[in-house]
PDB file of C-alpha atoms in Angstrom:
ATOM      1  CA  MET A   1      15.081  19.298   1.769  1.00 93.00           C
ATOM      2  CA  ILE A   2      12.498  17.514  -0.930  1.00 96.00           C
ATOM      3  CA  THR A   3       9.153  17.295   0.992  1.00 98.00           C
ATOM      4  CA  TYR A   4       6.059  15.207   0.745  1.00 98.00           C
ATOM      5  CA  LYS A   5       3.975  18.212  -0.272  1.00 98.00           C
ATOM      6  CA  GLU A   6       6.287  18.860  -3.272  1.00 98.00           C
ATOM      7  CA  ILE A   7       6.169  15.329  -4.340  1.00 98.00           C
ATOM      8  CA  LYS A   8       2.449  15.335  -4.030  1.00 98.00           C
ATOM      9  CA  ASN A   9       1.724  18.321  -5.751  1.00 97.00           C
ATOM     10  CA  ASP A  10       4.438  17.833  -8.635  1.00 98.00           C
ATOM     11  CA  PRO A  11       2.491  17.934 -12.073  1.00 97.00           C
ATOM     12  CA  THR A  12       4.978  15.659 -13.744  1.00 97.00           C
ATOM     13  CA  ILE A  13       4.857  12.983 -10.881  1.00 98.00           C
ATOM     14  CA  ARG A  14       0.955  12.948 -11.055  1.00 98.00           C
ATOM     15  CA  THR A  15       0.814  12.645 -14.636  1.00 98.00           C
ATOM     16  CA  TYR A  16       2.808   9.418 -14.385  1.00 98.00           C
ATOM     17  CA  ILE A  17       0.533   8.021 -11.592  1.00 97.00           C
ATOM     18  CA  SER A  18      -2.576   8.955 -13.680  1.00 97.00           C
ATOM     19  CA  ALA A  19      -1.005   7.351 -16.736  1.00 97.00           C
ATOM     20  CA  ALA A  20       0.072   4.334 -14.633  1.00 96.00           C
ATOM     21  CA  ASN A  21      -3.550   3.906 -13.199  1.00 95.00           C
ATOM     22  CA  ASP A  22      -5.004   4.326 -16.920  1.00 96.00           C
ATOM     23  CA  SER A  23      -2.944   1.089 -17.851  1.00 95.00           C
ATOM     24  CA  LEU A  24      -4.048  -0.888 -14.825  1.00 93.00           C
ATOM     25  CA  ALA A  25      -8.094   0.045 -15.990  1.00 92.00           C
ATOM     26  CA  ALA A  26      -7.463  -1.283 -19.199  1.00 93.00           C
ATOM     27  CA  LEU A  27      -6.440  -4.385 -17.554  1.00 91.00           C
ATOM     28  CA  GLY A  28      -8.932  -4.721 -15.053  1.00 87.00           C
ATOM     29  CA  PHE A  29      -6.984  -4.057 -11.817  1.00 90.00           C
ATOM     30  CA  THR A  30      -8.397  -1.998  -8.989  1.00 90.00           C
ATOM     31  CA  ASP A  31      -7.821   1.843  -8.660  1.00 88.00           C
ATOM     32  CA  HIS A  32      -4.390   2.868  -8.115  1.00 93.00           C
ATOM     33  CA  SER A  33      -4.896   6.533  -8.360  1.00 93.00           C
ATOM     34  CA  VAL A  34      -3.592   9.513  -6.651  1.00 95.00           C
ATOM     35  CA  ALA A  35      -6.236   8.694  -4.088  1.00 94.00           C
ATOM     36  CA  HIS A  36      -4.657   5.383  -3.299  1.00 95.00           C
ATOM     37  CA  VAL A  37      -1.255   6.462  -3.059  1.00 97.00           C
ATOM     38  CA  ALA A  38      -1.795   9.563  -0.982  1.00 97.00           C
ATOM     39  CA  HIS A  39      -3.920   7.067   1.316  1.00 96.00           C
ATOM     40  CA  VAL A  40      -1.007   4.738   1.350  1.00 97.00           C
ATOM     41  CA  ALA A  41       1.735   7.616   1.887  1.00 98.00           C
ATOM     42  CA  GLU A  42      -0.205   9.033   4.781  1.00 97.00           C
ATOM     43  CA  MET A  43      -0.874   5.881   6.547  1.00 97.00           C
ATOM     44  CA  ALA A  44       2.603   4.728   6.443  1.00 98.00           C
ATOM     45  CA  GLY A  45       3.882   7.866   7.817  1.00 98.00           C
ATOM     46  CA  ASP A  46       1.285   7.779  10.638  1.00 97.00           C
ATOM     47  CA  ILE A  47       2.705   3.926  11.598  1.00 97.00           C
ATOM     48  CA  LEU A  48       6.279   5.414  11.866  1.00 98.00           C
ATOM     49  CA  GLU A  49       5.109   8.626  13.713  1.00 97.00           C
ATOM     50  CA  LYS A  50       3.056   6.651  16.120  1.00 96.00           C
ATOM     51  CA  LEU A  51       6.038   4.451  16.987  1.00 97.00           C
ATOM     52  CA  GLY A  52       8.369   7.510  17.739  1.00 96.00           C
ATOM     53  CA  PHE A  53      10.558   7.596  14.612  1.00 98.00           C
ATOM     54  CA  ASP A  54      12.023  11.168  13.522  1.00 98.00           C
ATOM     55  CA  GLU A  55      10.109  13.413  11.538  1.00 98.00           C
ATOM     56  CA  ARG A  56      12.331  13.123   8.388  1.00 98.00           C
ATOM     57  CA  THR A  57      12.125   9.534   8.414  1.00 98.00           C
ATOM     58  CA  VAL A  58       8.172   9.948   8.646  1.00 98.00           C
ATOM     59  CA  GLU A  59       8.723  12.287   5.648  1.00 98.00           C
ATOM     60  CA  LEU A  60      10.650   9.906   3.636  1.00 98.00           C
ATOM     61  CA  THR A  61       8.056   7.237   4.287  1.00 98.00           C
ATOM     62  CA  LYS A  62       5.213   9.513   2.593  1.00 98.00           C
ATOM     63  CA  ILE A  63       7.352  10.102  -0.155  1.00 98.00           C
ATOM     64  CA  ALA A  64       7.983   6.592  -0.829  1.00 98.00           C
ATOM     65  CA  GLY A  65       4.183   6.024  -0.286  1.00 98.00           C
ATOM     66  CA  PHE A  66       3.181   8.297  -2.883  1.00 98.00           C
ATOM     67  CA  LEU A  67       5.669   6.933  -5.470  1.00 98.00           C
ATOM     68  CA  HIS A  68       5.317   3.327  -4.788  1.00 98.00           C
ATOM     69  CA  ASP A  69       2.923   2.478  -7.649  1.00 97.00           C
ATOM     70  CA  ILE A  70       4.753   4.650 -10.312  1.00 98.00           C
ATOM     71  CA  GLY A  71       6.281   1.692 -12.019  1.00 97.00           C
ATOM     72  CA  ASN A  72       3.058   0.372 -13.335  1.00 96.00           C
ATOM     73  CA  LEU A  73       3.592   3.238 -15.915  1.00 96.00           C
ATOM     74  CA  VAL A  74       6.005   0.659 -17.543  1.00 97.00           C
ATOM     75  CA  ASN A  75       4.481  -2.527 -16.822  1.00 96.00           C
ATOM     76  CA  ARG A  76       2.678  -4.025 -13.945  1.00 94.00           C
ATOM     77  CA  THR A  77       4.930  -7.197 -13.997  1.00 94.00           C
ATOM     78  CA  ASP A  78       8.210  -6.144 -11.694  1.00 95.00           C
ATOM     79  CA  HIS A  79       6.513  -2.874 -11.008  1.00 96.00           C
ATOM     80  CA  SER A  80       8.150  -2.350  -7.741  1.00 97.00           C
ATOM     81  CA  GLN A  81      11.549  -2.764  -9.284  1.00 97.00           C
ATOM     82  CA  SER A  82      10.650  -0.359 -12.272  1.00 98.00           C
ATOM     83  CA  GLY A  83       9.098   2.118  -9.823  1.00 98.00           C
ATOM     84  CA  ALA A  84      12.228   2.310  -8.007  1.00 98.00           C
ATOM     85  CA  LEU A  85      14.296   3.011 -10.935  1.00 98.00           C
ATOM     86  CA  LEU A  86      11.475   5.659 -11.712  1.00 98.00           C
ATOM     87  CA  ALA A  87      11.719   7.110  -8.462  1.00 98.00           C
ATOM     88  CA  PHE A  88      15.529   7.269  -8.460  1.00 98.00           C
ATOM     89  CA  ARG A  89      15.770   9.419 -11.476  1.00 98.00           C
ATOM     90  CA  ILE A  90      12.963  11.726 -10.472  1.00 98.00           C
ATOM     91  CA  LEU A  91      14.337  12.178  -7.037  1.00 98.00           C
ATOM     92  CA  ASP A  92      17.940  12.530  -8.135  1.00 98.00           C
ATOM     93  CA  ASN A  93      17.034  15.280 -10.694  1.00 97.00           C
ATOM     94  CA  MET A  94      15.036  17.093  -7.759  1.00 97.00           C
ATOM     95  CA  GLY A  95      18.451  17.306  -5.679  1.00 97.00           C
ATOM     96  CA  MET A  96      17.552  14.582  -3.149  1.00 98.00           C
ATOM     97  CA  PRO A  97      20.750  13.448  -1.061  1.00 98.00           C
ATOM     98  CA  PRO A  98      21.924  10.110  -1.992  1.00 98.00           C
ATOM     99  CA  ALA A  99      21.385   8.436   1.381  1.00 98.00           C
ATOM    100  CA  GLU A 100      17.562   9.568   1.163  1.00 98.00           C
ATOM    101  CA  ILE A 101      17.041   8.465  -2.469  1.00 98.00           C
ATOM    102  CA  ALA A 102      18.412   5.082  -1.228  1.00 98.00           C
ATOM    103  CA  ALA A 103      15.992   4.646   1.855  1.00 98.00           C
ATOM    104  CA  VAL A 104      13.054   5.869  -0.690  1.00 98.00           C
ATOM    105  CA  THR A 105      13.989   3.430  -3.576  1.00 98.00           C
ATOM    106  CA  THR A 106      14.560   0.546  -1.262  1.00 98.00           C
ATOM    107  CA  ALA A 107      11.347   0.650   0.078  1.00 98.00           C
ATOM    108  CA  ILE A 108       9.502   1.016  -3.343  1.00 98.00           C
ATOM    109  CA  GLY A 109      11.647  -1.813  -4.706  1.00 98.00           C
ATOM    110  CA  ASN A 110      10.617  -4.118  -1.891  1.00 97.00           C
ATOM    111  CA  HIS A 111       6.766  -3.486  -1.405  1.00 97.00           C
ATOM    112  CA  ASP A 112       5.461  -6.262  -3.837  1.00 93.00           C
ATOM    113  CA  GLU A 113       4.646  -9.439  -2.213  1.00 90.00           C
ATOM    114  CA  GLY A 114       6.031 -11.243  -5.380  1.00 87.00           C
ATOM    115  CA  THR A 115       9.452 -10.094  -4.766  1.00 91.00           C
ATOM    116  CA  GLY A 116       9.797  -7.917  -1.766  1.00 93.00           C
ATOM    117  CA  ASP A 117      10.910  -8.109   2.129  1.00 95.00           C
ATOM    118  CA  PRO A 118      10.402  -5.767   4.736  1.00 97.00           C
ATOM    119  CA  VAL A 119      14.130  -4.679   4.790  1.00 97.00           C
ATOM    120  CA  ASN A 120      13.910  -1.739   6.944  1.00 97.00           C
ATOM    121  CA  ALA A 121      11.300   0.544   8.966  1.00 98.00           C
ATOM    122  CA  ILE A 122      10.352   2.497   5.866  1.00 98.00           C
ATOM    123  CA  SER A 123       9.802  -0.523   3.617  1.00 98.00           C
ATOM    124  CA  ALA A 124       7.900  -2.194   6.462  1.00 98.00           C
ATOM    125  CA  ALA A 125       5.371   0.648   7.015  1.00 98.00           C
ATOM    126  CA  LEU A 126       4.907   0.826   3.030  1.00 98.00           C
ATOM    127  CA  ILE A 127       4.127  -2.566   2.863  1.00 98.00           C
ATOM    128  CA  LEU A 128       1.421  -2.567   5.919  1.00 98.00           C
ATOM    129  CA  ALA A 129      -0.124   0.757   4.590  1.00 97.00           C
ATOM    130  CA  ASP A 130      -0.304  -0.550   0.989  1.00 96.00           C
ATOM    131  CA  LYS A 131      -1.677  -4.206   1.457  1.00 94.00           C
ATOM    132  CA  SER A 132      -4.317  -2.831   4.091  1.00 93.00           C
ATOM    133  CA  ASP A 133      -5.790  -0.795   1.448  1.00 92.00           C
ATOM    134  CA  VAL A 134      -8.620  -2.827   0.578  1.00 91.00           C
ATOM    135  CA  ARG A 135     -11.957  -1.298  -0.161  1.00 87.00           C
ATOM    136  CA  ARG A 136     -15.161  -1.144  -2.137  1.00 89.00           C
ATOM    137  CA  SER A 137     -14.544   2.032  -3.566  1.00 87.00           C
ATOM    138  CA  ARG A 138     -11.122   0.737  -5.404  1.00 90.00           C
ATOM    139  CA  VAL A 139     -13.364  -1.514  -7.571  1.00 90.00           C
ATOM    140  CA  ARG A 140     -13.807   0.019 -10.857  1.00 90.00           C
ATOM    141  CA  ASN A 141     -16.356  -2.576 -12.454  1.00 85.00           C
ATOM    142  CA  GLN A 142     -19.860  -1.306 -11.091  1.00 80.00           C
ATOM    143  CA  ASP A 143     -21.692  -4.523 -12.368  1.00 82.00           C
ATOM    144  CA  PRO A 144     -21.447  -7.493  -9.678  1.00 82.00           C
ATOM    145  CA  SER A 145     -22.534  -9.951 -12.205  1.00 81.00           C
ATOM    146  CA  THR A 146     -19.374  -9.769 -14.108  1.00 86.00           C
ATOM    147  CA  PHE A 147     -17.176  -9.523 -11.064  1.00 87.00           C
ATOM    148  CA  ASP A 148     -13.941 -11.812 -10.829  1.00 87.00           C
ATOM    149  CA  ILE A 149     -12.944 -12.917  -7.577  1.00 86.00           C
ATOM    150  CA  HIS A 150     -10.840  -9.914  -6.844  1.00 87.00           C
ATOM    151  CA  ASP A 151     -13.575  -7.495  -7.529  1.00 90.00           C
ATOM    152  CA  ARG A 152     -16.003  -9.584  -5.636  1.00 91.00           C
ATOM    153  CA  VAL A 153     -13.574  -9.654  -2.521  1.00 91.00           C
ATOM    154  CA  ASN A 154     -12.762  -5.924  -2.790  1.00 91.00           C
ATOM    155  CA  TYR A 155     -16.008  -4.927  -3.100  1.00 93.00           C
ATOM    156  CA  SER A 156     -17.361  -7.321  -0.340  1.00 93.00           C
ATOM    157  CA  VAL A 157     -15.135  -5.029   2.059  1.00 94.00           C
ATOM    158  CA  THR A 158     -17.483  -2.255   3.538  1.00 93.00           C
ATOM    159  CA  SER A 159     -14.898  -1.161   6.343  1.00 93.00           C
ATOM    160  CA  SER A 160     -11.173  -1.254   6.636  1.00 94.00           C
ATOM    161  CA  LYS A 161      -9.158   0.158   9.303  1.00 95.00           C
ATOM    162  CA  LEU A 162      -5.342  -0.076  10.274  1.00 96.00           C
ATOM    163  CA  ASP A 163      -4.951   0.435  13.820  1.00 95.00           C
ATOM    164  CA  ILE A 164      -1.545   0.741  15.899  1.00 95.00           C
ATOM    165  CA  ASN A 165      -1.130   0.261  19.196  1.00 94.00           C
ATOM    166  CA  ALA A 166       2.283   1.398  20.139  1.00 91.00           C
ATOM    167  CA  PRO A 167       2.237   0.510  24.088  1.00 92.00           C
ATOM    168  CA  GLU A 168       0.942  -2.953  23.359  1.00 95.00           C
ATOM    169  CA  LYS A 169       2.940  -3.487  20.400  1.00 96.00           C
ATOM    170  CA  THR A 170       0.310  -4.460  17.841  1.00 97.00           C
ATOM    171  CA  ILE A 171      -1.061  -3.399  14.346  1.00 98.00           C
ATOM    172  CA  THR A 172      -4.363  -4.685  13.692  1.00 98.00           C
ATOM    173  CA  LEU A 173      -6.060  -4.551  10.160  1.00 97.00           C
ATOM    174  CA  ALA A 174     -10.002  -4.761  10.958  1.00 97.00           C
ATOM    175  CA  LEU A 175     -12.360  -5.768   7.980  1.00 96.00           C
ATOM    176  CA  VAL A 176     -16.035  -5.673   7.821  1.00 96.00           C
ATOM    177  CA  ILE A 177     -16.789  -7.947   4.843  1.00 95.00           C
ATOM    178  CA  ASP A 178     -20.524  -8.589   3.578  1.00 94.00           C
ATOM    179  CA  THR A 179     -20.369 -12.270   3.433  1.00 94.00           C
ATOM    180  CA  GLU A 180     -23.351 -12.413   1.165  1.00 92.00           C
ATOM    181  CA  LEU A 181     -20.829 -10.951  -1.657  1.00 91.00           C
ATOM    182  CA  SER A 182     -17.891 -12.944  -0.424  1.00 91.00           C
ATOM    183  CA  SER A 183     -16.638 -15.495   1.955  1.00 92.00           C
ATOM    184  CA  VAL A 184     -13.696 -15.048   4.353  1.00 93.00           C
ATOM    185  CA  MET A 185     -12.258 -17.744   2.543  1.00 92.00           C
ATOM    186  CA  ASN A 186     -12.382 -15.972  -0.708  1.00 92.00           C
ATOM    187  CA  TYR A 187     -10.375 -13.033   1.175  1.00 93.00           C
ATOM    188  CA  PHE A 188      -7.722 -15.383   1.989  1.00 91.00           C
ATOM    189  CA  GLU A 189      -7.486 -17.251  -1.094  1.00 90.00           C
ATOM    190  CA  ILE A 190      -6.366 -13.947  -2.862  1.00 90.00           C
ATOM    191  CA  PHE A 191      -4.560 -12.008   0.103  1.00 93.00           C
ATOM    192  CA  LEU A 192      -2.997 -14.727   2.069  1.00 93.00           C
ATOM    193  CA  LYS A 193       0.626 -13.931   0.669  1.00 94.00           C
ATOM    194  CA  ARG A 194      -0.107 -10.066   1.503  1.00 94.00           C
ATOM    195  CA  MET A 195      -1.239 -10.674   4.974  1.00 95.00           C
ATOM    196  CA  ILE A 196       2.069 -13.112   5.584  1.00 96.00           C
ATOM    197  CA  MET A 197       4.248 -10.097   4.098  1.00 97.00           C
ATOM    198  CA  CYS A 198       2.099  -7.829   6.576  1.00 97.00           C
ATOM    199  CA  ARG A 199       3.079 -10.048   9.530  1.00 97.00           C
ATOM    200  CA  LYS A 200       6.812  -9.870   8.595  1.00 97.00           C
ATOM    201  CA  ALA A 201       6.456  -6.290   7.997  1.00 98.00           C
ATOM    202  CA  ALA A 202       5.189  -5.745  11.518  1.00 98.00           C
ATOM    203  CA  GLN A 203       7.719  -8.052  13.069  1.00 98.00           C
ATOM    204  CA  ARG A 204      10.566  -5.891  11.514  1.00 98.00           C
ATOM    205  CA  LEU A 205       8.883  -2.978  13.343  1.00 98.00           C
ATOM    206  CA  GLY A 206       8.698  -4.883  16.547  1.00 97.00           C
ATOM    207  CA  LEU A 207       5.198  -5.227  16.473  1.00 98.00           C
ATOM    208  CA  GLN A 208       2.303  -8.300  16.246  1.00 98.00           C
ATOM    209  CA  PHE A 209       0.234  -8.344  13.240  1.00 98.00           C
ATOM    210  CA  ARG A 210      -3.441  -9.076  13.826  1.00 97.00           C
ATOM    211  CA  LEU A 211      -6.399  -9.524  11.344  1.00 97.00           C
ATOM    212  CA  THR A 212      -9.835  -9.307  12.360  1.00 96.00           C
ATOM    213  CA  ILE A 213     -12.556  -9.956  10.114  1.00 96.00           C
ATOM    214  CA  ASN A 214     -16.048  -9.346  11.127  1.00 96.00           C
ATOM    215  CA  ASP A 215     -14.787  -9.018  14.839  1.00 94.00           C
ATOM    216  CA  GLN A 216     -13.141 -12.414  14.867  1.00 93.00           C
ATOM    217  CA  GLN A 217      -9.492 -12.575  15.176  1.00 93.00           C
ATOM    218  CA  LEU A 218      -7.958 -14.486  12.242  1.00 92.00           C
ATOM    219  CA  MET A 219      -4.074 -13.897  12.523  1.00 87.00           C
TER     220      MET A 219
END
């Protein structure tokens, strides 16, 4: 069986992720490095583990999380679809069974809010983990005077926590925002589609999605 550890430590995969991140840096996007994809992988796996999914499904979710942004190697546009195709080739060459490749590539191909949908549990967990990774440390530009709205909003987030309560069937994204840097309205201006997608993903898992900003529940 192909494991998350094998995928995470594979030098070829890490090279592709690093190259994709370099391309996004040139375009001014936030950090999409190994640190980001590893965070998403482990958070997505944790969601399904806490919901009682079997060990192999959790492992496949982590693999999908680690590979989810590899399509940025080709182009930012439609990176979820190109990423799914790249992941298909990589996993097929590694000898992963077709049913498992299907599960991973479906999740990757559906993780972007522009074209994707939480069509199954793995894709839902990936969406929730990816869209909740909003934090100051992902901002590359260190000069606040030149921030665009995306830099400003991400930099204003001083704390981000995704908490799942399986007994109560809720999943809560709790953010702390420095409102001297960005308003709550600015957050919704750029992330509303992502939050709606998170709500749909939570529903796919039988959960209610909640968003709190500075201890105020907004969704």
